[in-house]
């Protein structure tokens, strides 16, 4: 089953880290990424850009573009992971590993069902379902 692990943090805290502090957190996260990748359980992950560069599209019709993410929360969404874990408990364990190396972050975990045009929905439940045979 695919799970999205959304990483929330107080952005001002993250941008206040020294280069060494940021490197240390990222090195710890990279260890978790390597393990998940080796186990075939790591999907896309991203560290999002600053919320100052964010914009929101909302409203009817073509909508209106508004500067800013406008989240009504103390923490901002700063990154995400897509992991292939067998159970809810496994997904929680992965989020706990991430939190161990980044203890001030908040991790929201949601089941994911990918939409891939032309693929049956049943084929979108695991990362391994998307491995395509090499062309001959």
C-alpha positions as protocol buffer text, in pm:
chain_id: "A"
residue {
  index: 1
  type: UNK
  ca { x: 0 y: 0 z: 0 }
}
residue {
  index: 2
  type: UNK
  ca { x: 127 y: 344 z: -82 }
}
residue {
  index: 3
  type: UNK
  ca { x: 134 y: 609 z: 189 }
}
residue {
  index: 4
  type: UNK
  ca { x: 216 y: 978 z: 165 }
}
residue {
  index: 5
  type: UNK
  ca { x: 407 y: 1106 z: 464 }
}
residue {
  index: 6
  type: UNK
  ca { x: 368 y: 1483 z: 471 }
}
residue {
  index: 7
  type: UNK
  ca { x: 637 y: 1670 z: 664 }
}
residue {
  index: 8
  type: UNK
  ca { x: 515 y: 1981 z: 846 }
}
residue {
  index: 9
  type: UNK
  ca { x: 744 y: 2216 z: 1031 }
}
residue {
  index: 10
  type: UNK
  ca { x: 758 y: 2574 z: 1150 }
}
residue {
  index: 11
  type: UNK
  ca { x: 936 y: 2721 z: 848 }
}
residue {
  index: 12
  type: UNK
  ca { x: 1111 y: 2994 z: 1050 }
}
residue {
  index: 13
  type: UNK
  ca { x: 1276 y: 2721 z: 1260 }
}
residue {
  index: 14
  type: UNK
  ca { x: 1404 y: 2535 z: 953 }
}
residue {
  index: 15
  type: UNK
  ca { x: 1544 y: 2846 z: 784 }
}
residue {
  index: 16
  type: UNK
  ca { x: 1715 y: 2945 z: 1109 }
}
residue {
  index: 17
  type: UNK
  ca { x: 1924 y: 2625 z: 1112 }
}
residue {
  index: 18
  type: UNK
  ca { x: 2293 y: 2667 z: 1046 }
}
residue {
  index: 19
  type: UNK
  ca { x: 2434 y: 2490 z: 741 }
}
residue {
  index: 20
  type: UNK
  ca { x: 2578 y: 2225 z: 977 }
}
residue {
  index: 21
  type: UNK
  ca { x: 2242 y: 2170 z: 1150 }
}
residue {
  index: 22
  type: UNK
  ca { x: 2062 y: 2139 z: 816 }
}
residue {
  index: 23
  type: UNK
  ca { x: 2329 y: 1901 z: 685 }
}
residue {
  index: 24
  type: UNK
  ca { x: 2297 y: 1685 z: 997 }
}
residue {
  index: 25
  type: UNK
  ca { x: 1918 y: 1658 z: 965 }
}
residue {
  index: 26
  type: UNK
  ca { x: 1941 y: 1584 z: 592 }
}
residue {
  index: 27
  type: UNK
  ca { x: 2212 y: 1318 z: 652 }
}
residue {
  index: 28
  type: UNK
  ca { x: 1985 y: 1143 z: 902 }
}
residue {
  index: 29
  type: UNK
  ca { x: 1693 y: 1157 z: 661 }
}
residue {
  index: 30
  type: UNK
  ca { x: 1916 y: 1027 z: 381 }
}
residue {
  index: 31
  type: UNK
  ca { x: 1995 y: 715 z: 588 }
}
residue {
  index: 32
  type: UNK
  ca { x: 1622 y: 641 z: 607 }
}
residue {
  index: 33
  type: UNK
  ca { x: 1582 y: 712 z: 233 }
}
residue {
  index: 34
  type: UNK
  ca { x: 1866 y: 468 z: 153 }
}
residue {
  index: 35
  type: UNK
  ca { x: 1709 y: 190 z: 360 }
}
residue {
  index: 36
  type: UNK
  ca { x: 1366 y: 241 z: 204 }
}
residue {
  index: 37
  type: UNK
  ca { x: 1521 y: 253 z: -145 }
}
residue {
  index: 38
  type: UNK
  ca { x: 1719 y: -66 z: -83 }
}
residue {
  index: 39
  type: UNK
  ca { x: 1396 y: -235 z: 30 }
}
residue {
  index: 40
  type: UNK
  ca { x: 1210 y: -108 z: -281 }
}
residue {
  index: 41
  type: UNK
  ca { x: 976 y: 99 z: -63 }
}
residue {
  index: 42
  type: UNK
  ca { x: 1083 y: 455 z: -147 }
}
residue {
  index: 43
  type: UNK
  ca { x: 883 y: 656 z: -397 }
}
residue {
  index: 44
  type: UNK
  ca { x: 906 y: 1025 z: -477 }
}
residue {
  index: 45
  type: UNK
  ca { x: 1021 y: 1262 z: -204 }
}
residue {
  index: 46
  type: UNK
  ca { x: 1074 y: 1635 z: -214 }
}
residue {
  index: 47
  type: UNK
  ca { x: 1183 y: 1922 z: 3 }
}
residue {
  index: 48
  type: UNK
  ca { x: 950 y: 2201 z: -98 }
}
residue {
  index: 49
  type: UNK
  ca { x: 1064 y: 2556 z: -166 }
}
residue {
  index: 50
  type: UNK
  ca { x: 989 y: 2846 z: 64 }
}
residue {
  index: 51
  type: UNK
  ca { x: 626 y: 2930 z: 134 }
}
residue {
  index: 52
  type: UNK
  ca { x: 715 y: 3287 z: 29 }
}
residue {
  index: 53
  type: UNK
  ca { x: 730 y: 3153 z: -328 }
}
residue {
  index: 54
  type: UNK
  ca { x: 403 y: 2962 z: -297 }
}
residue {
  index: 55
  type: UNK
  ca { x: 77 y: 3063 z: -459 }
}
residue {
  index: 56
  type: UNK
  ca { x: -275 y: 2927 z: -442 }
}
residue {
  index: 57
  type: UNK
  ca { x: -534 y: 2876 z: -713 }
}
residue {
  index: 58
  type: UNK
  ca { x: -889 y: 2886 z: -584 }
}
residue {
  index: 59
  type: UNK
  ca { x: -1237 y: 2988 z: -677 }
}
residue {
  index: 60
  type: UNK
  ca { x: -1485 y: 2893 z: -947 }
}
residue {
  index: 61
  type: UNK
  ca { x: -1419 y: 2878 z: -1321 }
}
residue {
  index: 62
  type: UNK
  ca { x: -1060 y: 2961 z: -1411 }
}
residue {
  index: 63
  type: UNK
  ca { x: -1007 y: 3062 z: -1047 }
}
residue {
  index: 64
  type: UNK
  ca { x: -793 y: 3334 z: -902 }
}
residue {
  index: 65
  type: UNK
  ca { x: -422 y: 3303 z: -828 }
}
residue {
  index: 66
  type: UNK
  ca { x: -331 y: 3439 z: -485 }
}
residue {
  index: 67
  type: UNK
  ca { x: 23 y: 3475 z: -351 }
}
residue {
  index: 68
  type: UNK
  ca { x: 101 y: 3248 z: -58 }
}
residue {
  index: 69
  type: UNK
  ca { x: -6 y: 2906 z: 63 }
}
residue {
  index: 70
  type: UNK
  ca { x: -259 y: 3053 z: 310 }
}
residue {
  index: 71
  type: UNK
  ca { x: -246 y: 2757 z: 545 }
}
residue {
  index: 72
  type: UNK
  ca { x: -420 y: 2835 z: 871 }
}
residue {
  index: 73
  type: UNK
  ca { x: -166 y: 2642 z: 1073 }
}
residue {
  index: 74
  type: UNK
  ca { x: 142 y: 2711 z: 1278 }
}
residue {
  index: 75
  type: UNK
  ca { x: 340 y: 2457 z: 1076 }
}
residue {
  index: 76
  type: UNK
  ca { x: 379 y: 2462 z: 699 }
}
residue {
  index: 77
  type: UNK
  ca { x: 403 y: 2168 z: 460 }
}
residue {
  index: 78
  type: UNK
  ca { x: 774 y: 2165 z: 378 }
}
residue {
  index: 79
  type: UNK
  ca { x: 819 y: 1822 z: 220 }
}
residue {
  index: 80
  type: UNK
  ca { x: 672 y: 1484 z: 150 }
}
residue {
  index: 81
  type: UNK
  ca { x: 755 y: 1119 z: 92 }
}
residue {
  index: 82
  type: UNK
  ca { x: 568 y: 846 z: -88 }
}
residue {
  index: 83
  type: UNK
  ca { x: 650 y: 508 z: 61 }
}
residue {
  index: 84
  type: UNK
  ca { x: 531 y: 157 z: -13 }
}
residue {
  index: 85
  type: UNK
  ca { x: 457 y: -7 z: 322 }
}
residue {
  index: 86
  type: UNK
  ca { x: 259 y: -325 z: 384 }
}
residue {
  index: 87
  type: UNK
  ca { x: 52 y: -192 z: 672 }
}
residue {
  index: 88
  type: UNK
  ca { x: -58 y: 123 z: 849 }
}
residue {
  index: 89
  type: UNK
  ca { x: 174 y: 29 z: 1136 }
}
residue {
  index: 90
  type: UNK
  ca { x: 469 y: 4 z: 894 }
}
residue {
  index: 91
  type: UNK
  ca { x: 390 y: 353 z: 760 }
}
residue {
  index: 92
  type: UNK
  ca { x: 377 y: 486 z: 1116 }
}
residue {
  index: 93
  type: UNK
  ca { x: 712 y: 320 z: 1190 }
}
residue {
  index: 94
  type: UNK
  ca { x: 866 y: 497 z: 889 }
}
residue {
  index: 95
  type: UNK
  ca { x: 726 y: 831 z: 1005 }
}
residue {
  index: 96
  type: UNK
  ca { x: 873 y: 763 z: 1349 }
}
residue {
  index: 97
  type: UNK
  ca { x: 1214 y: 697 z: 1188 }
}
residue {
  index: 98
  type: UNK
  ca { x: 1189 y: 1032 z: 1008 }
}
residue {
  index: 99
  type: UNK
  ca { x: 1085 y: 1206 z: 1331 }
}
residue {
  index: 100
  type: UNK
  ca { x: 1376 y: 1047 z: 1517 }
}
residue {
  index: 101
  type: UNK
  ca { x: 1620 y: 1247 z: 1302 }
}
residue {
  index: 102
  type: UNK
  ca { x: 1395 y: 1555 z: 1271 }
}
residue {
  index: 103
  type: UNK
  ca { x: 1216 y: 1561 z: 1608 }
}
residue {
  index: 104
  type: UNK
  ca { x: 1051 y: 1901 z: 1578 }
}
residue {
  index: 105
  type: UNK
  ca { x: 865 y: 1809 z: 1259 }
}
residue {
  index: 106
  type: UNK
  ca { x: 508 y: 1684 z: 1244 }
}
residue {
  index: 107
  type: UNK
  ca { x: 434 y: 1397 z: 1006 }
}
residue {
  index: 108
  type: UNK
  ca { x: 88 y: 1342 z: 862 }
}
residue {
  index: 109
  type: UNK
  ca { x: 35 y: 998 z: 705 }
}
residue {
  index: 110
  type: UNK
  ca { x: -226 y: 935 z: 436 }
}
residue {
  index: 111
  type: UNK
  ca { x: -297 y: 634 z: 216 }
}
residue {
  index: 112
  type: UNK
  ca { x: -237 y: 711 z: -151 }
}
residue {
  index: 113
  type: UNK
  ca { x: -391 y: 572 z: -464 }
}
residue {
  index: 114
  type: UNK
  ca { x: -204 y: 689 z: -772 }
}
residue {
  index: 115
  type: UNK
  ca { x: -389 y: 786 z: -1083 }
}
residue {
  index: 116
  type: UNK
  ca { x: -203 y: 676 z: -1392 }
}
residue {
  index: 117
  type: UNK
  ca { x: -399 y: 723 z: -1713 }
}
residue {
  index: 118
  type: UNK
  ca { x: -433 y: 392 z: -1892 }
}
residue {
  index: 119
  type: UNK
  ca { x: -353 y: 184 z: -1582 }
}
residue {
  index: 120
  type: UNK
  ca { x: -618 y: -6 z: -1392 }
}
residue {
  index: 121
  type: UNK
  ca { x: -663 y: 128 z: -1039 }
}
residue {
  index: 122
  type: UNK
  ca { x: -563 y: -208 z: -891 }
}
residue {
  index: 123
  type: UNK
  ca { x: -218 y: -161 z: -1047 }
}
residue {
  index: 124
  type: UNK
  ca { x: -154 y: 159 z: -855 }
}
residue {
  index: 125
  type: UNK
  ca { x: -127 y: 27 z: -502 }
}
residue {
  index: 126
  type: UNK
  ca { x: 246 y: -48 z: -485 }
}
residue {
  index: 127
  type: UNK
  ca { x: 562 y: 106 z: -625 }
}
residue {
  index: 128
  type: UNK
  ca { x: 661 y: -228 z: -777 }
}
residue {
  index: 129
  type: UNK
  ca { x: 344 y: -220 z: -988 }
}
residue {
  index: 130
  type: UNK
  ca { x: 501 y: 62 z: -1188 }
}
residue {
  index: 131
  type: UNK
  ca { x: 824 y: -108 z: -1288 }
}
residue {
  index: 132
  type: UNK
  ca { x: 820 y: -138 z: -1662 }
}
residue {
  index: 133
  type: UNK
  ca { x: 1014 y: -412 z: -1840 }
}
residue {
  index: 134
  type: UNK
  ca { x: 1325 y: -292 z: -2021 }
}
residue {
  index: 135
  type: UNK
  ca { x: 1275 y: -243 z: -2394 }
}
residue {
  index: 136
  type: UNK
  ca { x: 1441 y: -501 z: -2610 }
}
